[in-house]
mmCIF file of C-alpha atoms in Angstrom:
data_model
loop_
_atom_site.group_PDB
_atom_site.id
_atom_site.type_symbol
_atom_site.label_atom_id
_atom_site.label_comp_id
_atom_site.label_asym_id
_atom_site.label_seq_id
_atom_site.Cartn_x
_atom_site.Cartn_y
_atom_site.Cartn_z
ATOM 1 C CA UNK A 49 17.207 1.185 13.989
ATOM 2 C CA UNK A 50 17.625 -1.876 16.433
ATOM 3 C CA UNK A 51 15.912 -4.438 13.912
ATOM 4 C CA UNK A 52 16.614 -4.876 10.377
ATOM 5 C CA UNK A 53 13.675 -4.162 7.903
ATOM 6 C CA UNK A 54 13.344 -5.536 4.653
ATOM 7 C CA UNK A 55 10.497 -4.650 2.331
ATOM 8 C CA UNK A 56 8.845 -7.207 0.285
ATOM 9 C CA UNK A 57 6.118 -7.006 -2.532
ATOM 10 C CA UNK A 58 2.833 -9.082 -2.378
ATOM 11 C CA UNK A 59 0.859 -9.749 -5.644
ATOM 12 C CA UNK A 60 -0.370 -12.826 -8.103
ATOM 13 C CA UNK A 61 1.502 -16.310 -7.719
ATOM 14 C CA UNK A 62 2.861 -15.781 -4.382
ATOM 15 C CA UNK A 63 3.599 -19.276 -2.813
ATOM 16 C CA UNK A 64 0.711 -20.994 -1.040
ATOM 17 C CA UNK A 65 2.872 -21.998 2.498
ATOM 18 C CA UNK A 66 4.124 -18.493 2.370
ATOM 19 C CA UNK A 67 0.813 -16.811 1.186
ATOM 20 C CA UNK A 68 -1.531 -17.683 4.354
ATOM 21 C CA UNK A 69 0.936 -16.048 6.474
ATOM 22 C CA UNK A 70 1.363 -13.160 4.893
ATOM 23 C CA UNK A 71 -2.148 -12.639 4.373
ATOM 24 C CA UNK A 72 -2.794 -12.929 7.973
ATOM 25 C CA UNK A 73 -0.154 -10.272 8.603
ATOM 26 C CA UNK A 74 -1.582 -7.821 5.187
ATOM 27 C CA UNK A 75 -5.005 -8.248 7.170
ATOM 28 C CA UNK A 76 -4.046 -7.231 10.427
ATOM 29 C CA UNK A 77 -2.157 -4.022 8.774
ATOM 30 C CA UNK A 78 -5.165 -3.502 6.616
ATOM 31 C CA UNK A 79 -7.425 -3.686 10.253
ATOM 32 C CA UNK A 80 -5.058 -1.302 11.928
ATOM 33 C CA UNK A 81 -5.528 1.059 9.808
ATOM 34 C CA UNK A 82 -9.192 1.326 9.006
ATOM 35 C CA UNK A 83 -9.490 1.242 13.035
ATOM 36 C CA UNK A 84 -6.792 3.961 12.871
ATOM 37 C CA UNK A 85 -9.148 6.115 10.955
ATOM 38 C CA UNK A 86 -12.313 5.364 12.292
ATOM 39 C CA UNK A 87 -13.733 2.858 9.745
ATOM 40 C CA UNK A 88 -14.947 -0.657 10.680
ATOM 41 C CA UNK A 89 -12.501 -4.134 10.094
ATOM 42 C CA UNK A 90 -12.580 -6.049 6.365
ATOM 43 C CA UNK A 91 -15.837 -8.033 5.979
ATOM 44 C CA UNK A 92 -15.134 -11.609 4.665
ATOM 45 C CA UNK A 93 -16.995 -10.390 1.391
ATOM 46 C CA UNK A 94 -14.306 -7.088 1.302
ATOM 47 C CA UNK A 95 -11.391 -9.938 2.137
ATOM 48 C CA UNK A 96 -12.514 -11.889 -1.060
ATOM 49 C CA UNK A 97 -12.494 -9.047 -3.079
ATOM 50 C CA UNK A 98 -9.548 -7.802 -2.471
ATOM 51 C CA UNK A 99 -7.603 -11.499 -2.611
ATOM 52 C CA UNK A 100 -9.387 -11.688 -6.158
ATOM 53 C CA UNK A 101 -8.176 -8.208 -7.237
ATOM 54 C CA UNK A 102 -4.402 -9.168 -6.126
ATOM 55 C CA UNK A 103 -5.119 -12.207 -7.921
ATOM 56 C CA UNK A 104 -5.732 -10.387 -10.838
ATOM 57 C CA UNK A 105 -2.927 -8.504 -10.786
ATOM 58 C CA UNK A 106 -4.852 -4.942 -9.511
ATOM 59 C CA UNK A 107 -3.444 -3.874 -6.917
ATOM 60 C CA UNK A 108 0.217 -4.840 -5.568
ATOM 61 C CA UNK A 109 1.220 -4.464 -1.844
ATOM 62 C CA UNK A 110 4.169 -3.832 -0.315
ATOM 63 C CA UNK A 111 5.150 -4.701 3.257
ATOM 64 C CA UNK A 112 7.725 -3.966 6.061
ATOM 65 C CA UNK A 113 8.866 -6.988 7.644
ATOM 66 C CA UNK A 114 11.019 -6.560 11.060
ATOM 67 C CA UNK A 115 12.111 -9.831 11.202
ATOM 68 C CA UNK A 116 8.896 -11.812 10.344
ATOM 69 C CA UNK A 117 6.169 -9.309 11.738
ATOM 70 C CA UNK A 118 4.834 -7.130 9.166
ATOM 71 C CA UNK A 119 5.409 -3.546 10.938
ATOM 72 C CA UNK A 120 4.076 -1.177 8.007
ATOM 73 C CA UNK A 121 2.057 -1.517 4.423
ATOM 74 C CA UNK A 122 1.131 0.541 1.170
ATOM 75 C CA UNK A 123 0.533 -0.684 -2.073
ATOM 76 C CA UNK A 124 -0.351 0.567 -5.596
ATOM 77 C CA UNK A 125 -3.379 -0.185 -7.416
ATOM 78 C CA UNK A 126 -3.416 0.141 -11.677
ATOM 79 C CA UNK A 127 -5.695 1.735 -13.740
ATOM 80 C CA UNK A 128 -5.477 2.975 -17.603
ATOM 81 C CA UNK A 129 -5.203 6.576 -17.896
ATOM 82 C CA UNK A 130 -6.836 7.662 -21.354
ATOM 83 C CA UNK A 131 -4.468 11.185 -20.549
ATOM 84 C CA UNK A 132 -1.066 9.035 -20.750
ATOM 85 C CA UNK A 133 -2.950 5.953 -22.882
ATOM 86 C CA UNK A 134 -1.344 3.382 -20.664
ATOM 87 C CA UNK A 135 -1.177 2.361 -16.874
ATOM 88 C CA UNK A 136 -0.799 4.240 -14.006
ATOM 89 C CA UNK A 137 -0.672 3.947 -10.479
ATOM 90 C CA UNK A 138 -2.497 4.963 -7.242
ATOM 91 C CA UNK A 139 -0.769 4.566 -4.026
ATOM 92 C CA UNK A 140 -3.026 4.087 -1.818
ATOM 93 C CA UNK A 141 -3.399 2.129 1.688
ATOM 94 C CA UNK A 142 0.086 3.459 3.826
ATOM 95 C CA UNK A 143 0.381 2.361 7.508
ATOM 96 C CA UNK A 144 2.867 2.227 10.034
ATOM 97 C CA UNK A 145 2.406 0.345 13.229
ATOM 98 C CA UNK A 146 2.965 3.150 15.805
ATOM 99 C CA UNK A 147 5.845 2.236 17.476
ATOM 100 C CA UNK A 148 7.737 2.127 13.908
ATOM 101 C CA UNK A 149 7.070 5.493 12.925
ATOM 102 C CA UNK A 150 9.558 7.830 12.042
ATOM 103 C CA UNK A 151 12.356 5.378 11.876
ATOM 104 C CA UNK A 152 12.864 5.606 7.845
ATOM 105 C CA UNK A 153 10.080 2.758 7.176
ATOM 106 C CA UNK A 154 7.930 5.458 5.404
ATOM 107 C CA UNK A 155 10.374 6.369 2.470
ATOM 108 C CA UNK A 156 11.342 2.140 2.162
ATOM 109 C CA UNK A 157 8.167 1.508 1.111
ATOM 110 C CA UNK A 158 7.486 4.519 -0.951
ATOM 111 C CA UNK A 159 10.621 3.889 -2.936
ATOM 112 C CA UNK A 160 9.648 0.119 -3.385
ATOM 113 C CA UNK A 161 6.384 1.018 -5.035
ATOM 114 C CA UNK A 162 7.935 3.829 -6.968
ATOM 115 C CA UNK A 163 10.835 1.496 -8.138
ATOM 116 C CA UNK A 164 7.807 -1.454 -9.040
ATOM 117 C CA UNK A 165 6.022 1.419 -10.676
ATOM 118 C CA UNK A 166 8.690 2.293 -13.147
ATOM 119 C CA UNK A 167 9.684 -1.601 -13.111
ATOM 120 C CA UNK A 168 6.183 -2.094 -14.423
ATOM 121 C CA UNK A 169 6.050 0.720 -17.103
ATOM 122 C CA UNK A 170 3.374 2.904 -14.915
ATOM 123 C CA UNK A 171 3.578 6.401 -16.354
ATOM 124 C CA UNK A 172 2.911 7.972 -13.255
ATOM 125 C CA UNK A 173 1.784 7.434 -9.286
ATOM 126 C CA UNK A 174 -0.650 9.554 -7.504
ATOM 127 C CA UNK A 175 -1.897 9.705 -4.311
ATOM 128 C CA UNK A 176 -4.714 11.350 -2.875
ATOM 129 C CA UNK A 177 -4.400 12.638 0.887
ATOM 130 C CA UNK A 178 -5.723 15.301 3.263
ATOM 131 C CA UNK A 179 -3.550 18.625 3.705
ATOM 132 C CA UNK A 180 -2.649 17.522 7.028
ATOM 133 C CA UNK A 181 -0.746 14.711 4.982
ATOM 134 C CA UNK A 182 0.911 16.729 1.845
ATOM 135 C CA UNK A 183 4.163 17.670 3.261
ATOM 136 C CA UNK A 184 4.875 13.868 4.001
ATOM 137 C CA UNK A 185 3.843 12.802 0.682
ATOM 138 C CA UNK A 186 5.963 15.614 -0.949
ATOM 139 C CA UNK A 187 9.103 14.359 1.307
ATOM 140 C CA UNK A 188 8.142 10.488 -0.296
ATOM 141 C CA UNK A 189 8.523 12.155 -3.537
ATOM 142 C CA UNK A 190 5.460 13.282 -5.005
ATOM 143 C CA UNK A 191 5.780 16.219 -6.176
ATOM 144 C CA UNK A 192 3.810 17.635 -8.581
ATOM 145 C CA UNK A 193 0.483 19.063 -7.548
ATOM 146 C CA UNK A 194 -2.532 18.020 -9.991
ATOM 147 C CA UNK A 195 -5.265 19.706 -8.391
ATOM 148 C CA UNK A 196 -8.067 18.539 -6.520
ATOM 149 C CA UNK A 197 -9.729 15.175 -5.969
ATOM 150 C CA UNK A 198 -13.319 15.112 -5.320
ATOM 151 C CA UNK A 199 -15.382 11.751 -5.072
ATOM 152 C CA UNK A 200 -19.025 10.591 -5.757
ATOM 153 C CA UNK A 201 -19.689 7.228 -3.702
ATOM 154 C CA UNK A 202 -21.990 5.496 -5.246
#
């Protein structure tokens, strides 16, 4: 790879100067994707929900930086499992620019979030994904199949 790539972690009391542009860049990820798969941009409303809920410590992100350009994204959200009786983790929200796929990106930011996951005392980190997607999931380390996920939107 031509460019280095270092992976940093976004959550609560990030520095204010450093904050707005990293936001920016988490946005425009977050916006790639969703147009990636069809779905319409963050509304203002979704963008101050989701600052709060970073704020609050829910959900942690982790970004690819190549050089100062934010190049690829996932990050793990907590919730209390009554099965394990503590936290655990859902990865959720993994994008690669295209022109940065396949260069190793993937597997830097799945080990950052599984190293912050065990850092934090997270019993466990799922992810949900279509079969088109298991056999890169399985190569990022999840292994262990727990069924099916089925949703009710509400």
């Amino acid at each position: 790879m031509e460019n280095r790539i270092t992976i940093i972690t976004i959550r609560e009391g990030i520095a204010e100067n450093e904050a707005a542009l990293l936001w920016e860049q988490l946005l425009k990820l977050i916006n790639g994707f969703k147009r990636d798969i069809g779905e319409e941009p963050l509304t203002e409303e979704g963008q101050q929900r989701l600052r709060q809920a970073m704020k609050d410590g829910r959900i942690t992100f982790f970004l690819a930086l190549c050089g100062d350009h934010a190049v690829g994204m996932c990050s793990t959200a907590k919730c209390f499992s009554t099965f394990a009786c503590t936290d655990t983790g859902v990865f959720e929200d993994f994008y690669m620019e295209p022109e940065f796929r396949r260069k190793g990106i993937a597997h830097m930011l799945a080990q950052a979030a599984q190293k912050w996951s065990r850092e934090n005392s997270l019993a466990s980190m799922t992810v949900t994904c279509a079969p088109c997607d298991e056999g890169m999931y399985q190569a990022l380390g999840f292994e262990l199949r727990l069924g099916t996920t089925f949703a009710h939107m509400g």
